[in-house]
Coordinates of C-alpha atoms and ligand atoms in Angstrom, one line a residue:
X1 CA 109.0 204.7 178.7
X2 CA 111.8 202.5 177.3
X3 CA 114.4 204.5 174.9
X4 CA 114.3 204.0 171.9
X5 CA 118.1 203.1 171.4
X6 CA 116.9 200.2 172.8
X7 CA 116.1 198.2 169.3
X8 CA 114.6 195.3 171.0
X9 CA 115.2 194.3 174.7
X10 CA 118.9 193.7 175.3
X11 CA 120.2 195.3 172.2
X12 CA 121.1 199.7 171.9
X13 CA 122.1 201.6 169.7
X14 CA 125.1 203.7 170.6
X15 CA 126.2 205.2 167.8
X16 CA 126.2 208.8 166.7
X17 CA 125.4 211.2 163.7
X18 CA 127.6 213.2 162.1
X19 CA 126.3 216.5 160.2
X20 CA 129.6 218.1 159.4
X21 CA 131.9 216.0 158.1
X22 CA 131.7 217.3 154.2
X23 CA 133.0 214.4 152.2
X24 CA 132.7 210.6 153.1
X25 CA 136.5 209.0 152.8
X26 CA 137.3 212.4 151.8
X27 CA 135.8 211.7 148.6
X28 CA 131.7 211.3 148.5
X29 CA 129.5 214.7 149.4
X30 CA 126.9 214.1 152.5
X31 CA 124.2 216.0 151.7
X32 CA 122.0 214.5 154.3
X33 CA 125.2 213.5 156.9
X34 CA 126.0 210.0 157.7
X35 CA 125.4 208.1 160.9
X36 CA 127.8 205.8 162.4
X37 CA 126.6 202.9 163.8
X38 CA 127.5 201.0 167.1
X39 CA 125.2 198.6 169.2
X40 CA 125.2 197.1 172.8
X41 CA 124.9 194.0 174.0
X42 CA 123.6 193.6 177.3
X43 CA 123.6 190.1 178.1
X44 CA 125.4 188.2 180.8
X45 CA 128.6 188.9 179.2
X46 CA 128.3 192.9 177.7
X47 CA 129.8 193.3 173.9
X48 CA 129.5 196.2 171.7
X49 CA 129.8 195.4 168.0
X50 CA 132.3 198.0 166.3
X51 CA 133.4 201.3 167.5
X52 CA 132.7 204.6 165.3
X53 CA 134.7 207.2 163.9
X54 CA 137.5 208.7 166.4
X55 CA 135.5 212.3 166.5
X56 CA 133.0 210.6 168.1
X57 CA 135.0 208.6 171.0
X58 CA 133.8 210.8 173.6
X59 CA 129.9 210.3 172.8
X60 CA 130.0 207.0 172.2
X61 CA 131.4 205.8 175.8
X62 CA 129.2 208.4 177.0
X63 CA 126.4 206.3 175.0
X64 CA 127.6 202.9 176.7
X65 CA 127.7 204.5 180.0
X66 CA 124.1 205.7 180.1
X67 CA 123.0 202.1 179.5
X68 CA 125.2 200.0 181.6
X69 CA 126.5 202.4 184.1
X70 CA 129.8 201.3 185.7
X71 CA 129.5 197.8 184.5
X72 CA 132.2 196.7 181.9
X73 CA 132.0 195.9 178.3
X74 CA 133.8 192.2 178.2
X75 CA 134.0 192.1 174.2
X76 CA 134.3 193.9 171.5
X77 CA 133.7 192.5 168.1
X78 CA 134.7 193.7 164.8
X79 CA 132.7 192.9 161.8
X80 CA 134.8 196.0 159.4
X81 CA 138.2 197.5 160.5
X82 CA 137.7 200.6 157.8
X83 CA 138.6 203.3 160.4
X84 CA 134.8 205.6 160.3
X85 CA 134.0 201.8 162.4
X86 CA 137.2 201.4 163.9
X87 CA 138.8 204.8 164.9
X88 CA 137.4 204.3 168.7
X89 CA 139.2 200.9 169.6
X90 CA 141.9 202.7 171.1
X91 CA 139.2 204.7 173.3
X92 CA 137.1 201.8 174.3
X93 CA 140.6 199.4 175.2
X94 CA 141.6 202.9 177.2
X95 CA 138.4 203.0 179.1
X96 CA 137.4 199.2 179.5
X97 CA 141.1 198.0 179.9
X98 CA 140.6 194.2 180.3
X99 CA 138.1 194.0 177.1
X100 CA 138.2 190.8 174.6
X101 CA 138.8 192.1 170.9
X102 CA 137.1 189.4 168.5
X103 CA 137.7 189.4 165.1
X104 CA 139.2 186.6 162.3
X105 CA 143.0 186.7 161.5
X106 CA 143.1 189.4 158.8
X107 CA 140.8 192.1 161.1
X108 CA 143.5 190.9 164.1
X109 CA 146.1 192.0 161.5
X110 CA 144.6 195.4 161.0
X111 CA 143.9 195.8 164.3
X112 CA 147.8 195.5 165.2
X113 CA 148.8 197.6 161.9
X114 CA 146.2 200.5 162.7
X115 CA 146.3 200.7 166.1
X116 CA 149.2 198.6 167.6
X117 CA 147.0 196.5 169.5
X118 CA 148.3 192.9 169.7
X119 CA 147.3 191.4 173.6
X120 CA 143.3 190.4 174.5
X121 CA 142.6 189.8 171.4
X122 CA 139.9 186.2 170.1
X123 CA 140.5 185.1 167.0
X124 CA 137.0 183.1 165.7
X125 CA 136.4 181.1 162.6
X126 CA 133.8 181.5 159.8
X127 CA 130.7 179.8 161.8
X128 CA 132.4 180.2 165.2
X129 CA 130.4 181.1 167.7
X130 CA 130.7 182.9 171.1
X131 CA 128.2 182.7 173.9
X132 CA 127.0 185.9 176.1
X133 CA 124.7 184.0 178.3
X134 CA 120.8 184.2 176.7
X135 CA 122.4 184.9 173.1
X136 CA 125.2 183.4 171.0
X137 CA 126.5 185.3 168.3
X138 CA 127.6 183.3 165.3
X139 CA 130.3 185.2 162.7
X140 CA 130.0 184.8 159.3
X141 CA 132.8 185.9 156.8
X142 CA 131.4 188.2 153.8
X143 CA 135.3 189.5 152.1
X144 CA 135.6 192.5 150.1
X145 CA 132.0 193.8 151.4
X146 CA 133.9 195.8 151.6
X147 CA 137.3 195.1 152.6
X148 CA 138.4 191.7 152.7
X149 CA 138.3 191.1 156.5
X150 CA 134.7 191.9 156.2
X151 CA 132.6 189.6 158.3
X152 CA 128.5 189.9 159.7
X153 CA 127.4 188.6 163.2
X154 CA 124.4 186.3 164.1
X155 CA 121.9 185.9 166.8
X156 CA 119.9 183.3 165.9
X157 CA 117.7 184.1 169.5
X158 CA 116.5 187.5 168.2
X159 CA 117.0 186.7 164.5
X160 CA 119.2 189.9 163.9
X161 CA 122.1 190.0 161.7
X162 CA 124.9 193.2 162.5
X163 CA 125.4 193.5 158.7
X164 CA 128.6 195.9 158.7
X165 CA 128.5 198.5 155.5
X166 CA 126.1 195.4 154.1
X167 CA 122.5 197.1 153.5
X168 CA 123.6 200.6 154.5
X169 CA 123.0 204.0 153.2
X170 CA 124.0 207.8 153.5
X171 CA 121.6 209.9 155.8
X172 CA 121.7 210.8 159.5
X173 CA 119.3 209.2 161.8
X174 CA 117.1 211.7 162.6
X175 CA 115.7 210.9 165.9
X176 CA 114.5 207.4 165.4
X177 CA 116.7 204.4 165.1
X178 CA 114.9 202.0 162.7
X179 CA 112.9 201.9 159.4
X180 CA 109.7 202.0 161.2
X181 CA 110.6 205.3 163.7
X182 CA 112.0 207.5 160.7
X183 CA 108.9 206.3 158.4
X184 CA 111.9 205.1 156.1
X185 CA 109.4 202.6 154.3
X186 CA 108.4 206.0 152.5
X187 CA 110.0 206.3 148.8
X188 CA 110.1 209.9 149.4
X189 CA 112.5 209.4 152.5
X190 CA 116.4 210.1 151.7
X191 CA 117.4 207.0 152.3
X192 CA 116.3 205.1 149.2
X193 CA 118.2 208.0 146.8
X194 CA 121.3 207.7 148.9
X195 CA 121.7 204.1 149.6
X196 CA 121.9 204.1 145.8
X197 CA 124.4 206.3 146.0
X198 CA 126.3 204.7 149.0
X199 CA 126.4 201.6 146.9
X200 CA 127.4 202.7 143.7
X201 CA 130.4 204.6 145.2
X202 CA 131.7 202.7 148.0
X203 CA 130.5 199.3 147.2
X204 CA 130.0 199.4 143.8
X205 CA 133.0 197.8 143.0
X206 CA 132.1 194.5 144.9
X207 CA 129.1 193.3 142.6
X208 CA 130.3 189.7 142.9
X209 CA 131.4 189.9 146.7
X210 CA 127.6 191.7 147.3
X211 CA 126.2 188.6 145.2
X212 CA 128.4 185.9 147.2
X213 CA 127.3 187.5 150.4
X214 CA 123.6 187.9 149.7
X215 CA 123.7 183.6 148.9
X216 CA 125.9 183.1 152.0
X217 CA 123.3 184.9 154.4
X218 CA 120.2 183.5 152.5
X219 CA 120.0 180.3 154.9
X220 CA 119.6 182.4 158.3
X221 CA 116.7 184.7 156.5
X222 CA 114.2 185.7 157.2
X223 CA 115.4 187.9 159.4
X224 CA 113.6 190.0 162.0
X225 CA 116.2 193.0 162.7
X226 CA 119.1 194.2 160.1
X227 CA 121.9 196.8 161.8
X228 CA 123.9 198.0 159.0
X229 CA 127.1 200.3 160.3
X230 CA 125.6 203.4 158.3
X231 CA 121.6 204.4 158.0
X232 CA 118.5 202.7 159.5
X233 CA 118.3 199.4 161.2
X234 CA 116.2 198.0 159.5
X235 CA 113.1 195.5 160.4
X236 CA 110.0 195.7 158.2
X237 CA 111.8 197.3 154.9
X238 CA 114.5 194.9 155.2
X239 CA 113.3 193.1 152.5
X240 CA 113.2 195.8 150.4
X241 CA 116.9 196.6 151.1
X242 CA 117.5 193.5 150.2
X243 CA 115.8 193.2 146.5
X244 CA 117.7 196.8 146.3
X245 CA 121.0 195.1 146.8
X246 CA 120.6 192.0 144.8
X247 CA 119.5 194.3 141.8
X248 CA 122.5 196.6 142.2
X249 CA 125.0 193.7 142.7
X250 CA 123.8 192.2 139.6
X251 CA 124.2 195.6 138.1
X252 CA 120.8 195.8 136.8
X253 CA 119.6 199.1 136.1
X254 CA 116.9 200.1 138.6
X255 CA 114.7 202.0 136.2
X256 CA 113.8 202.9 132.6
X257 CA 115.2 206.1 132.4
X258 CA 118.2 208.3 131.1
X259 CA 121.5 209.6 132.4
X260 CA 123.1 212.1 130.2
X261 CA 126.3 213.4 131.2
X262 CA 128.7 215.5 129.4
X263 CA 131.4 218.7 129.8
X264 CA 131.3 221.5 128.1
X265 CA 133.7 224.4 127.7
X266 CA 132.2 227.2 126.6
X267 CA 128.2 225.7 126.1
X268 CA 128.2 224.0 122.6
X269 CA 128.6 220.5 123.8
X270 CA 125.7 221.7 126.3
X271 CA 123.4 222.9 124.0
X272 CA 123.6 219.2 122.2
X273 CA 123.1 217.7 125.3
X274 CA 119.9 220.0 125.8
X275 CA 118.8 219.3 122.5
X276 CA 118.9 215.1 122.9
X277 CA 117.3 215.5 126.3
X278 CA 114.5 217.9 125.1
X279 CA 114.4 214.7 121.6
X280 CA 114.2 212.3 124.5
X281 CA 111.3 214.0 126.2
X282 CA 109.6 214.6 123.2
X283 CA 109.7 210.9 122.6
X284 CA 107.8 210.1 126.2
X285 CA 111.1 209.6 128.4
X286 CA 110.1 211.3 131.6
X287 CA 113.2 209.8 133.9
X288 CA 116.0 211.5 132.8
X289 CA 118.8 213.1 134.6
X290 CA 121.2 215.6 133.5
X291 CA 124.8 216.1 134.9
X292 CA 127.5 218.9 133.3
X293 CA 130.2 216.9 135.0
X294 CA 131.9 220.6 135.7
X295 CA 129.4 221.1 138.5
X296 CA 128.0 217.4 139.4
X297 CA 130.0 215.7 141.8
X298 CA 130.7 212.2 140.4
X299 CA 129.1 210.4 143.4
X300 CA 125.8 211.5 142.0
X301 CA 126.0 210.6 138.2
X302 CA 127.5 207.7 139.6
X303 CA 124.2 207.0 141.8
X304 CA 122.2 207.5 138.2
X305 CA 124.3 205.3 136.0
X306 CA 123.6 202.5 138.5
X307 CA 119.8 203.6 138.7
X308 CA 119.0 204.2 135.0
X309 CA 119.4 201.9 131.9
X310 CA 120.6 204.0 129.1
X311 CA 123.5 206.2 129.8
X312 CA 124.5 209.1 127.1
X313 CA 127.9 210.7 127.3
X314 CA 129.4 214.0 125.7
X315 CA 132.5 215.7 125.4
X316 CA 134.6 218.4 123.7
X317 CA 138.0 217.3 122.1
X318 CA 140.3 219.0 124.7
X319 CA 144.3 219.0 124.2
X320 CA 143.2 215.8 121.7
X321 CA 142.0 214.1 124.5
X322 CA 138.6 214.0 126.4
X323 CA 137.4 216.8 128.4
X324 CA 139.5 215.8 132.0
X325 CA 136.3 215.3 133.9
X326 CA 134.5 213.3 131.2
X327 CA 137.9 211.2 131.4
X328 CA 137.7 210.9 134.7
X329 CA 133.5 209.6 134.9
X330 CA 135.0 207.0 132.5
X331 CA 137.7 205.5 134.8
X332 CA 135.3 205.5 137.6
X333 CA 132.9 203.5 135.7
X334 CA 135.3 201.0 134.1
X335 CA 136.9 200.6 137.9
X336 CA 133.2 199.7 139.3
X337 CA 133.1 196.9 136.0
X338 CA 129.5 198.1 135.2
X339 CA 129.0 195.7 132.2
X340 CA 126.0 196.7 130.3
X341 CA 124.1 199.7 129.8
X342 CA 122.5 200.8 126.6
X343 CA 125.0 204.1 125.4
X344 CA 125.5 206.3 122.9
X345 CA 127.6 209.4 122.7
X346 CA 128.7 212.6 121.2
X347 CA 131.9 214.4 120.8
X348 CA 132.5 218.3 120.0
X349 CA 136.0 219.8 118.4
X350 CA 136.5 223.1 116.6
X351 CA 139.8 222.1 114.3
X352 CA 140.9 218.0 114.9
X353 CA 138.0 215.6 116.6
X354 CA 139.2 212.6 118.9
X355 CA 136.4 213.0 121.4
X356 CA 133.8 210.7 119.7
X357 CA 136.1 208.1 118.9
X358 CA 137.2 208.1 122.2
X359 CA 133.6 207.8 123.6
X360 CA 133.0 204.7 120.8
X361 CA 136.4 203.2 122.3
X362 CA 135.2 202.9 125.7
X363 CA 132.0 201.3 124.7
X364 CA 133.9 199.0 122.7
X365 CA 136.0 198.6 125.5
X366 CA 133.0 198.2 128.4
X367 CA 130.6 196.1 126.0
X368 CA 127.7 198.6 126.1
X369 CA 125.7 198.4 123.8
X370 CA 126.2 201.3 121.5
X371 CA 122.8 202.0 119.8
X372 CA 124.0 204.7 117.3
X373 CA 126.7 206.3 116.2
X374 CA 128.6 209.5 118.2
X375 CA 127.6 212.8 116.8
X376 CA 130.5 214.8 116.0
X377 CA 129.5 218.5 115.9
X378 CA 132.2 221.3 114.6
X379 CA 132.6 223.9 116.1
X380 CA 129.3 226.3 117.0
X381 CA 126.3 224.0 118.2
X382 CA 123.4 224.9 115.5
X383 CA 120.3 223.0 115.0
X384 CA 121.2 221.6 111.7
X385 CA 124.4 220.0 112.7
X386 CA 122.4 218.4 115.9
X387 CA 120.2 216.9 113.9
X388 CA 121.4 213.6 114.4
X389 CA 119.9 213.7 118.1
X390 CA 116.5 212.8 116.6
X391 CA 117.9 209.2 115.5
X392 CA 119.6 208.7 118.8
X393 CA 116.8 209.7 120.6
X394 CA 115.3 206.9 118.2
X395 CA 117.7 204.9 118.8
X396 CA 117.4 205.0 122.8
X397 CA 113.6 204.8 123.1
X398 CA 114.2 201.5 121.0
X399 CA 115.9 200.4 124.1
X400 CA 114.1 201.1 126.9
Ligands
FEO1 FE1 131.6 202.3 156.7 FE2 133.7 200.3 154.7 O1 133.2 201.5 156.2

């Protein structure tokens, strides 16, 4: 029975899961793990495209081995030189000693600054080619998707791009390797809510780059076979994926829906976000998600202001500033440039308010389009000094 690494004939996956690892660039939670992924050539000339993370070294030769055996691996190409792809060049140069590594100038620069690695090195072009023997792989530059060195490669034979962190996601590969084996095509599979997530954090920032990207590959589609360096390779979905990306990198909210996130001290900045949420729903709004920023890692109201197009924020006056974590959403959302959402806000203090003139500043500053007032509540939350959640709620609904 052939194995299923192999993704069509000639090409394996040799990558490997990792479970454990608790937070992506030490930063992003992985709830459902992260795969790192690695492919095989086997043509005339062997090349494996990137290396993995340097935990996995071991199982990744052990991965080339079981395909090719003693033979050698001639090349190895480097489309990303962020170190969960790169971390194994020094393992694969130490067990395939005369190896070629291919990249442009600025990944050859990186490679010498990480690793020291300066001799048997290619240097190729944007459109340069190389030839294996059946295949030729032809590199195209993508910069700042997403690091400037960034670059996808081409086999025009098999009509299969390897895409680097383009079109990837969170979520381990759980025993199959493309979107058709792990039934990824389902909306219900983890790979849609976290490759929202994956691009909103790690991407998120690269809208234009994403956009630049998505024109420069547009001339070799369609494409048969997608291998992103994280998730599913992806074949049948792919042009789902792709609509996904294009919508995100234009920054256009996914959905109709609500994202309402706020901190709260001691509940009464809660209780008003309870009360717009339950206004909300009593209007018809079914999509909305709650975060008390005290408890929600970032990543996730992160994944939710991409997804959703209204985004409601609320925070106590704390030390005359914003509550710290309601700051520090803010700066993450100005640094991805997310430039419209429909907004509105609310601000609690118990002696000297700033909070909701904070909260209008930054939509002044952003451009959203602020569609009522802040409520300012004093001190205890009651119902009567909510009450202006009904016109927000109004307000929103409007909107939507
Ligand atoms: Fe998966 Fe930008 O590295």
């Amino acid at each position: 029975m052939k194995n299923i690494t192999e993704i069509i004939r000639g090409i394996h996956y040799v990558g490997a899961n990792d479970r454990t690892t608790h937070r992506f660039e030490g930063l992003w939670p992985l709830p459902y793990g992260v795969s790192y992924n690695t492919y095989l050539i086997d043509d005339e000339k062997v090349a494996l495209v990137d290396t993995i993370d340097a935990a996995f070294s071991e199982r990744l030769l052990a991965n080339i081995r079981e395909i090719i055996g003693d033979r050698k691996v001639d090349y190895l190409i480097i489309n990303h030189m962020e170190p969960d792809h790169s971390g194994s060049i020094h393992a694969v140069r130490q067990a395939y000693p005369d190896i070629t590594i291919v990249g442009n100038a600025k990944t050859l620069q990186m490679v010498e600054g990480y690793y020291g690695i300066v001799d048997k090195t290619m240097t190729v072009s944007d459109g340069g080619t190389l030839k294996l023997g059946a295949r030729t792989l032809q590199f195209h530059f993508i910069p700042m998707v997403h690091w400037p060195e960034t670059m996808v490669t081409y086999c025009a034979e098999d009509s299969l791009v390897f895409a680097g962190d383009a079109f990837g996601t969170f979520g381990s590969l759980d025993g199959g390797i493309t979107d058709m084996q792990l039934d990824a095509g389902n909306d219900t599979s983890k790979y849609w809510n976290e490759m929202v997530r994956y691009y909103s954090n790690i991407v998120g920032k690269y809208g234009v780059p994403v956009q630049n990207a998505i024109k420069k590959l547009a001339p070799l589609l369609p494409l048969k076979t997608v291998c992103p360096t994280h998730g599913p390779v992806w074949t049948a979905q792919f042009s789902k994926v792709l609509d996904l990306y294009d919508r995100m990198s234009r920054y256009e909210p996914l959905e109709k829906g609500v994202t309402i996130a706020y901190g709260s001290m001691y509940g009464n900045t809660e209780q008003t976000a309870e009360r717009l949420a339950r206004e909300l729903a009593r209007r018809g709004v079914t999509k909305i998600a709650m975060h008390n920023l005290s408890s929600s890692h970032v990543s996730f109201v992160l994944r939710d202001i991409f997804r959703y197009s209204a985004v409601v924020i609320g925070s106590p006056t704390y030390n005359t500033k914003l509550f710290p974590a309601v700051q520090s959403l803010l700066d993450d959302i100005e640094l991805r440039g997310i430039p419209n959402r429909t907004f509105t806000c609310f601000g609690g203090f118990t002696w000297a308010g700033t909070a909701a003139k904070l909260l209008t500043g930054f939509a002044e500053r952003t451009g959203w389009d602020l569609v009522a007032p802040a409520v300012e509540v004093k001190q205890g939350y009651t119902l009567q000094n909510t009450d202006s959640c009904n016109s927000i709620a109004d307000a929103i609904v409007a909107k939507l």
